[in-house]
Structure formats: C-alpha cells, structure tokens
Short mmCIF file of C-alpha atoms in Angstrom, two decimals:
data_model
loop_
_atom_site.label_atom_id
_atom_site.label_comp_id
_atom_site.label_asym_id
_atom_site.label_seq_id
_atom_site.Cartn_x
_atom_site.Cartn_y
_atom_site.Cartn_z
CA UNK A 1051 3.12 24.04 29.13
CA UNK A 1052 1.04 21.31 27.51
CA UNK A 1053 2.68 22.00 24.23
CA UNK A 1054 6.14 21.51 25.79
CA UNK A 1055 5.10 18.23 27.46
CA UNK A 1056 3.64 17.08 24.16
CA UNK A 1057 6.79 18.10 22.26
CA UNK A 1058 8.97 16.10 24.72
CA UNK A 1059 6.76 13.07 24.63
CA UNK A 1060 6.52 13.00 20.85
CA UNK A 1061 10.21 13.23 20.39
CA UNK A 1062 11.10 10.66 23.11
CA UNK A 1063 8.30 8.21 21.91
CA UNK A 1064 9.31 8.36 18.28
CA UNK A 1065 13.08 8.32 18.78
CA UNK A 1066 13.29 6.74 22.30
CA UNK A 1067 11.10 3.71 21.69
CA UNK A 1068 12.94 3.12 18.46
CA UNK A 1069 16.29 4.17 19.60
CA UNK A 1070 19.40 2.44 18.13
CA UNK A 1071 23.23 1.26 17.85
CA UNK A 1072 25.56 0.79 14.75
CA UNK A 1073 28.85 2.66 15.09
CA UNK A 1074 29.89 2.50 11.39
CA UNK A 1075 32.35 4.27 9.24
CA UNK A 1076 29.42 6.05 7.47
CA UNK A 1077 28.85 8.53 10.30
CA UNK A 1078 32.28 9.71 11.69
CA UNK A 1079 32.92 12.94 10.05
CA UNK A 1080 30.82 15.38 12.06
CA UNK A 1081 33.70 17.79 12.49
CA UNK A 1082 33.34 18.71 8.81
CA UNK A 1083 29.65 19.77 9.22
CA UNK A 1084 28.62 23.40 8.97
CA UNK A 1085 25.83 24.75 11.28
CA UNK A 1086 22.53 25.69 9.67
CA UNK A 1087 19.09 26.84 10.73
CA UNK A 1088 17.04 23.97 12.19
CA UNK A 1089 14.12 24.70 9.91
CA UNK A 1090 16.34 23.95 6.87
CA UNK A 1091 16.82 20.41 8.09
CA UNK A 1092 13.46 19.49 9.66
CA UNK A 1093 11.45 21.27 6.99
CA UNK A 1094 13.03 19.15 4.38
CA UNK A 1095 11.80 16.05 6.20
CA UNK A 1096 8.27 17.21 6.35
CA UNK A 1097 8.17 18.46 2.81
CA UNK A 1098 9.38 15.13 1.57
CA UNK A 1099 5.80 13.76 1.66
CA UNK A 1100 7.21 10.23 1.69
CA UNK A 1101 7.93 7.26 3.90
CA UNK A 1102 11.20 5.42 4.51
CA UNK A 1103 11.80 1.84 5.56
CA UNK A 1104 14.58 1.41 8.22
CA UNK A 1105 16.15 -1.57 9.78
CA UNK A 1106 16.36 -1.85 13.50
CA UNK A 1107 19.75 -3.15 14.67
CA UNK A 1108 21.23 -4.22 18.06
CA UNK A 1109 24.94 -4.83 18.14
CA UNK A 1110 24.87 -5.00 14.34
CA UNK A 1111 22.16 -7.65 14.23
CA UNK A 1112 18.81 -7.00 12.78
CA UNK A 1113 16.08 -7.28 15.35
CA UNK A 1114 13.24 -5.47 13.55
CA UNK A 1115 11.92 -2.98 11.06
CA UNK A 1116 10.21 0.36 11.13
CA UNK A 1117 8.70 2.89 8.77
CA UNK A 1118 9.04 6.62 9.19
CA UNK A 1119 7.10 9.24 7.10
CA UNK A 1120 6.77 13.08 6.91
CA UNK A 1121 4.25 15.21 5.12
CA UNK A 1122 3.24 18.86 4.75
CA UNK A 1123 0.07 20.26 3.27
CA UNK A 1124 -2.98 22.47 3.78
CA UNK A 1125 -5.65 21.36 6.23
CA UNK A 1126 -8.95 21.56 4.35
CA UNK A 1127 -10.84 22.28 7.55
CA UNK A 1128 -8.76 25.22 8.75
CA UNK A 1129 -7.00 26.03 5.44
CA UNK A 1130 -3.82 26.44 7.40
CA UNK A 1131 -0.45 24.72 6.65
CA UNK A 1132 0.05 21.40 8.59
CA UNK A 1133 2.83 18.95 9.04
CA UNK A 1134 2.49 15.32 9.82
CA UNK A 1135 4.74 12.52 11.36
CA UNK A 1136 3.98 8.90 11.06
CA UNK A 1137 5.95 5.94 12.48
CA UNK A 1138 5.33 2.27 12.87
CA UNK A 1139 7.46 -0.89 13.46
CA UNK A 1140 7.85 -4.32 14.83
CA UNK A 1141 10.69 -6.04 16.79
CA UNK A 1142 11.44 -9.57 15.78
CA UNK A 1143 13.19 -10.65 18.96
CA UNK A 1144 13.52 -14.36 19.97
CA UNK A 1145 10.43 -15.83 21.32
CA UNK A 1146 11.90 -16.03 24.81
CA UNK A 1147 12.34 -12.22 24.76
CA UNK A 1148 9.71 -10.07 26.43
CA UNK A 1149 10.00 -7.71 23.37
CA UNK A 1150 9.09 -10.45 20.91
CA UNK A 1151 6.50 -9.10 18.49
CA UNK A 1152 6.57 -5.63 20.11
CA UNK A 1153 4.77 -3.20 17.80
CA UNK A 1154 4.16 0.50 17.81
CA UNK A 1155 2.24 3.03 15.76
CA UNK A 1156 2.47 6.81 15.92
CA UNK A 1157 0.60 9.63 14.08
CA UNK A 1158 1.14 13.32 14.97
CA UNK A 1159 0.20 16.60 13.37
CA UNK A 1160 2.07 19.91 13.73
CA UNK A 1161 1.57 23.57 12.78
CA UNK A 1162 3.88 25.01 10.24
CA UNK A 1163 5.88 26.38 13.27
CA UNK A 1164 6.29 22.70 14.58
CA UNK A 1165 3.90 23.09 17.45
CA UNK A 1166 2.06 19.83 18.13
CA UNK A 1167 -1.60 19.86 17.38
CA UNK A 1168 -2.65 16.30 17.94
CA UNK A 1169 -1.17 13.02 18.60
CA UNK A 1170 -2.18 9.28 18.68
CA UNK A 1171 0.24 6.65 19.77
CA UNK A 1172 -0.29 2.80 20.38
CA UNK A 1173 2.23 0.24 21.70
CA UNK A 1174 1.66 -3.49 22.02
CA UNK A 1175 3.66 -6.21 23.79
CA UNK A 1176 1.89 -9.44 22.80
CA UNK A 1177 3.99 -11.60 25.16
CA UNK A 1178 2.33 -9.83 28.06
CA UNK A 1179 -0.96 -9.06 26.24
CA UNK A 1180 -0.10 -5.46 27.08
CA UNK A 1181 -1.38 -2.45 25.20
CA UNK A 1182 -0.68 1.24 25.68
CA UNK A 1183 -2.71 3.99 24.04
CA UNK A 1184 -1.91 7.72 24.28
CA UNK A 1185 -3.79 10.65 22.76
CA UNK A 1186 -3.44 14.42 22.54
CA UNK A 1187 -6.15 16.37 20.83
CA UNK A 1188 -8.77 19.04 21.12
CA UNK A 1189 -8.66 22.82 21.39
CA UNK A 1190 -7.48 23.52 24.01
CA UNK A 1191 -5.70 20.22 23.77
CA UNK A 1192 -6.27 17.49 26.23
CA UNK A 1193 -4.29 14.48 27.11
CA UNK A 1194 -5.48 10.85 27.70
CA UNK A 1195 -3.76 7.61 28.28
CA UNK A 1196 -4.86 3.95 28.65
CA UNK A 1197 -2.87 0.78 29.57
CA UNK A 1198 -4.50 -2.67 29.51
CA UNK A 1199 -3.37 -6.21 30.06
CA UNK A 1200 -5.85 -8.59 28.38
CA UNK A 1201 -9.29 -7.23 29.36
CA UNK A 1202 -8.14 -5.51 32.48
CA UNK A 1203 -7.41 -1.73 32.51
CA UNK A 1204 -4.38 -1.11 34.85
CA UNK A 1205 -3.87 2.53 34.08
CA UNK A 1206 -6.33 5.14 32.71
CA UNK A 1207 -6.54 8.92 32.64
CA UNK A 1208 -9.35 11.16 31.56
CA UNK A 1209 -8.65 14.70 30.42
CA UNK A 1210 -5.44 15.95 32.06
CA UNK A 1211 -3.77 19.26 32.21
CA UNK A 1212 -0.04 19.45 31.67
CA UNK A 1213 0.60 19.51 35.38
CA UNK A 1214 -1.67 16.49 35.94
CA UNK A 1215 0.10 14.52 33.25
CA UNK A 1216 3.48 15.22 34.77
CA UNK A 1217 2.23 14.06 38.23
CA UNK A 1218 0.51 10.99 36.75
CA UNK A 1219 3.59 9.91 34.92
CA UNK A 1220 5.78 10.33 38.00
CA UNK A 1221 3.27 8.35 40.06
CA UNK A 1222 2.08 11.22 42.27
CA UNK A 1223 -1.23 12.11 40.67
CA UNK A 1224 -4.74 10.95 41.24
CA UNK A 1225 -5.20 10.12 37.55
CA UNK A 1226 -4.25 6.50 37.72
CA UNK A 1227 -6.34 3.57 38.43
CA UNK A 1228 -6.54 2.37 41.95
CA UNK A 1229 -6.15 -1.24 40.76
CA UNK A 1230 -2.48 -0.96 40.21
CA UNK A 1231 0.65 1.02 40.97
CA UNK A 1232 1.55 3.36 38.17
CA UNK A 1233 3.27 1.15 35.40
CA UNK A 1234 4.21 3.99 33.13
CA UNK A 1235 7.77 4.47 34.27
CA UNK A 1236 8.38 0.73 33.88
CA UNK A 1237 6.75 0.52 30.47
CA UNK A 1238 8.62 3.59 29.09
CA UNK A 1239 12.01 3.72 30.88
CA UNK A 1240 13.07 6.39 28.41
CA UNK A 1241 10.64 8.81 30.06
CA UNK A 1242 12.26 8.30 33.51
CA UNK A 1243 15.47 9.53 34.95
CA UNK A 1244 17.96 7.02 36.78
CA UNK A 1245 16.35 8.29 40.08
CA UNK A 1246 12.93 7.17 38.77
CA UNK A 1247 11.50 10.65 38.33
CA UNK A 1248 9.50 11.18 35.16
CA UNK A 1249 11.37 13.55 32.90
CA UNK A 1250 7.91 14.97 31.98
CA UNK A 1251 7.34 16.07 35.54
CA UNK A 1252 9.71 19.05 34.74
CA UNK A 1253 8.68 19.72 31.13
CA UNK A 1254 10.20 23.18 31.10
CA UNK A 1255 13.71 21.82 31.70
CA UNK A 1256 13.13 18.80 29.33
CA UNK A 1257 12.00 20.86 26.33
CA UNK A 1258 14.14 19.39 23.42
CA UNK A 1259 16.83 21.73 22.17
CA UNK A 1260 17.61 21.20 18.43
CA UNK A 1261 20.88 21.80 16.58
CA UNK A 1262 21.29 21.34 12.79
CA UNK A 1263 24.16 21.16 10.49
CA UNK A 1264 24.94 19.91 6.96
CA UNK A 1265 27.97 18.19 5.37
CA UNK A 1266 29.06 15.21 3.38
CA UNK A 1267 29.50 11.57 4.45
CA UNK A 1268 31.41 8.96 2.58
CA UNK A 1269 29.12 6.04 1.67
CA UNK A 1270 30.39 3.28 -0.59
CA UNK A 1271 33.35 5.46 -1.56
CA UNK A 1272 31.11 8.44 -2.61
CA UNK A 1273 30.39 11.74 -0.81
CA UNK A 1274 26.76 11.90 0.19
CA UNK A 1275 25.33 15.38 1.18
CA UNK A 1276 23.28 15.05 4.32
CA UNK A 1277 21.72 17.08 7.14
CA UNK A 1278 22.40 16.24 10.87
CA UNK A 1279 19.85 17.10 13.45
CA UNK A 1280 20.89 16.74 17.12
CA UNK A 1281 18.24 16.64 19.77
CA UNK A 1282 19.14 17.37 23.41
CA UNK A 1283 17.11 17.20 26.50
CA UNK A 1284 17.40 19.17 29.80
CA UNK A 1285 20.58 20.92 30.71
CA UNK A 1286 22.77 18.69 28.40
CA UNK A 1287 24.02 16.52 31.12
CA UNK A 1288 21.90 13.49 30.14
CA UNK A 1289 24.56 11.96 27.77
CA UNK A 1290 24.82 11.98 24.07
CA UNK A 1291 22.16 13.83 21.96
CA UNK A 1292 19.83 11.89 19.66
CA UNK A 1293 21.19 12.13 16.18
CA UNK A 1294 18.95 12.06 13.12
CA UNK A 1295 20.68 11.94 9.73
CA UNK A 1296 18.60 13.11 6.66
CA UNK A 1297 19.36 13.11 2.99
CA UNK A 1298 18.97 16.27 0.93
CA UNK A 1299 15.48 15.08 0.06
CA UNK A 1300 14.52 14.63 3.69
CA UNK A 1301 14.78 10.83 3.78
CA UNK A 1302 15.88 9.56 7.26
CA UNK A 1303 19.13 7.71 6.85
CA UNK A 1304 19.84 6.91 10.43
CA UNK A 1305 18.32 7.43 13.85
CA UNK A 1306 20.84 7.06 16.75
CA UNK A 1307 19.79 7.67 20.35
CA UNK A 1308 23.19 6.51 21.82
CA UNK A 1309 21.10 4.06 24.02
CA UNK A 1310 22.37 0.90 22.50
CA UNK A 1311 20.14 0.66 19.43
CA UNK A 1312 19.89 2.20 15.97
CA UNK A 1313 17.64 2.38 12.89
CA UNK A 1314 19.29 2.65 9.57
CA UNK A 1315 17.81 3.11 6.03
CA UNK A 1316 17.79 -0.28 4.26
CA UNK A 1317 20.08 1.18 1.37
CA UNK A 1318 22.81 1.69 3.98
CA UNK A 1319 22.68 -1.70 5.69
CA UNK A 1320 25.95 -3.67 5.11
CA UNK A 1321 25.56 -6.71 2.87
CA UNK A 1322 26.95 -8.97 5.65
CA UNK A 1323 24.13 -7.89 7.90
CA UNK A 1324 21.43 -8.62 5.33
CA UNK A 1325 22.94 -12.01 4.59
CA UNK A 1326 23.30 -12.96 8.36
CA UNK A 1327 19.68 -12.00 8.76
CA UNK A 1328 18.65 -14.13 5.86
CA UNK A 1329 20.30 -17.10 7.60
CA UNK A 1330 18.50 -16.54 10.94
CA UNK A 1331 16.18 -19.54 11.80
#
C-alpha cells in the first residue's frame, strides 16, 4: 500500500508540479507510434545517467527552467541494482505573481523493478516564505512531511503508515498540527480531485498505469526516433494522460500533463520563443 502511495506521489510531484502546455507541430503524429514494453522506454531514461535542461512554458511564453536526470547503478551498501531520479527547477513569474521564485527539488531512488525505495522532495514559495518538505525512507519505509511559513510550522507529520498518509492529505487524520487547518490540498492542487478529496486517499485506484510506444517525429524537417510514455491515473476518466517524450538515448524531450503547462528540451524551443524571452524586462 505504501509503495503505491509513494509511486503516485512521486509521479504527481515530478510531473504535476512541473506540468506544462505547448501544442506544437513537433508532437502530432501519435497515430503512427507502435506499442512497446514499458521497460524499454523507462529503462532507457534511467540508463542514460545524464541530466537534461528543459524550459518551462505557459501559453508559449517562457516562465522558468528545470533540470531532470536519471541514473542506474549498483548500490555499494546492498550490492543491488538501483535507479535514481532527480529534478529541480525555478519559475520566473512576474513579481506580482504568488509563484514568483517558486523552486523545487526532488531526489528519489528505485529498485530495478521501479519500486520506490526512498524519496526526498522540497518546495519553496518565497513570496509567502512557505516551505514544504516530504520524505519517504526506512525499511519498512516511513513517510514524513513538514510545512512551514517563516519560523512557524503549520503542518507536520511523524512516521505515518500509508492509511495515515491518505487521511492526513485529505484532512481527516490526526497527523496534522492543531495550529492550522490542513494546507496540503491547497498547496498541491494536483493531489486533489475537483470534489476536494485527496487522490492519495484511494491509492489503489490512483496507482499510475503506464503505456509505452515508439515512433518518429518530424523536427526541423527531419524524422526523430522517440519513445512516448503515457501515464494515467484512476479509471481513466480524469482527462488526458501525462505524456513524456524521450529520445532514443533516454533524454526527456517534452513533459506534457495537459493541465495548461509544458516543459520542453531547450534544443526544441522555437527560435521566436527564445528571442521573446531575451527581450523580457
């Protein structure tokens, strides 16, 4: 159960908090893609042992940047194969925006079968002096979360089971500080349904379902071989799947949640976007 909760949170955090929008001619030929095993695509990403710089766009306008990396190797302590995911980024919204200066950092480790082993994630909203820290570690794994505004702790959990975590995130558990109503659904709207119920409260139904395919995309007049990884949650009625496009070498080319934002590898950013960004005050 805890593994399923962690899997959902990792995917939502990584792709949801960096989720993106650029409907360009580069990515409109999915009907020509052929289905493949999921491991063929996701394994390529981890084995790349590299990082990729991506530009965060909203309505075609650059609003930030992020770095995503995957790695695979042998854990010297256990001598078992392990996989790692890293992500960090910053939003450069106008000073009047609540998201101005928003930053995040994520480090996660997985087994060679992609089961999460440990996770550490930090988000910061400097405009509100707000910080969120989330950890998953230990054997058996335990979950902890802490939210602060300035020096004040407004939400904090100790060691939670999977059921406790689901209740805490939906505002029903006793793991939150008595000094504040639960802020998590407001801080992470991607983790809540339109009805306000945390999607993690029903982790079984929210376990991500992966679908992979490969094909060619036309970029700058040339065919580019790519993998496409689609990530769906729940029963498939929650809208468009998250789409992750990878090069043959495992480099993320585009991350698209369909939620109005997008992250695109810098090599694919149209020249006019780069020029308009350079002209921004």
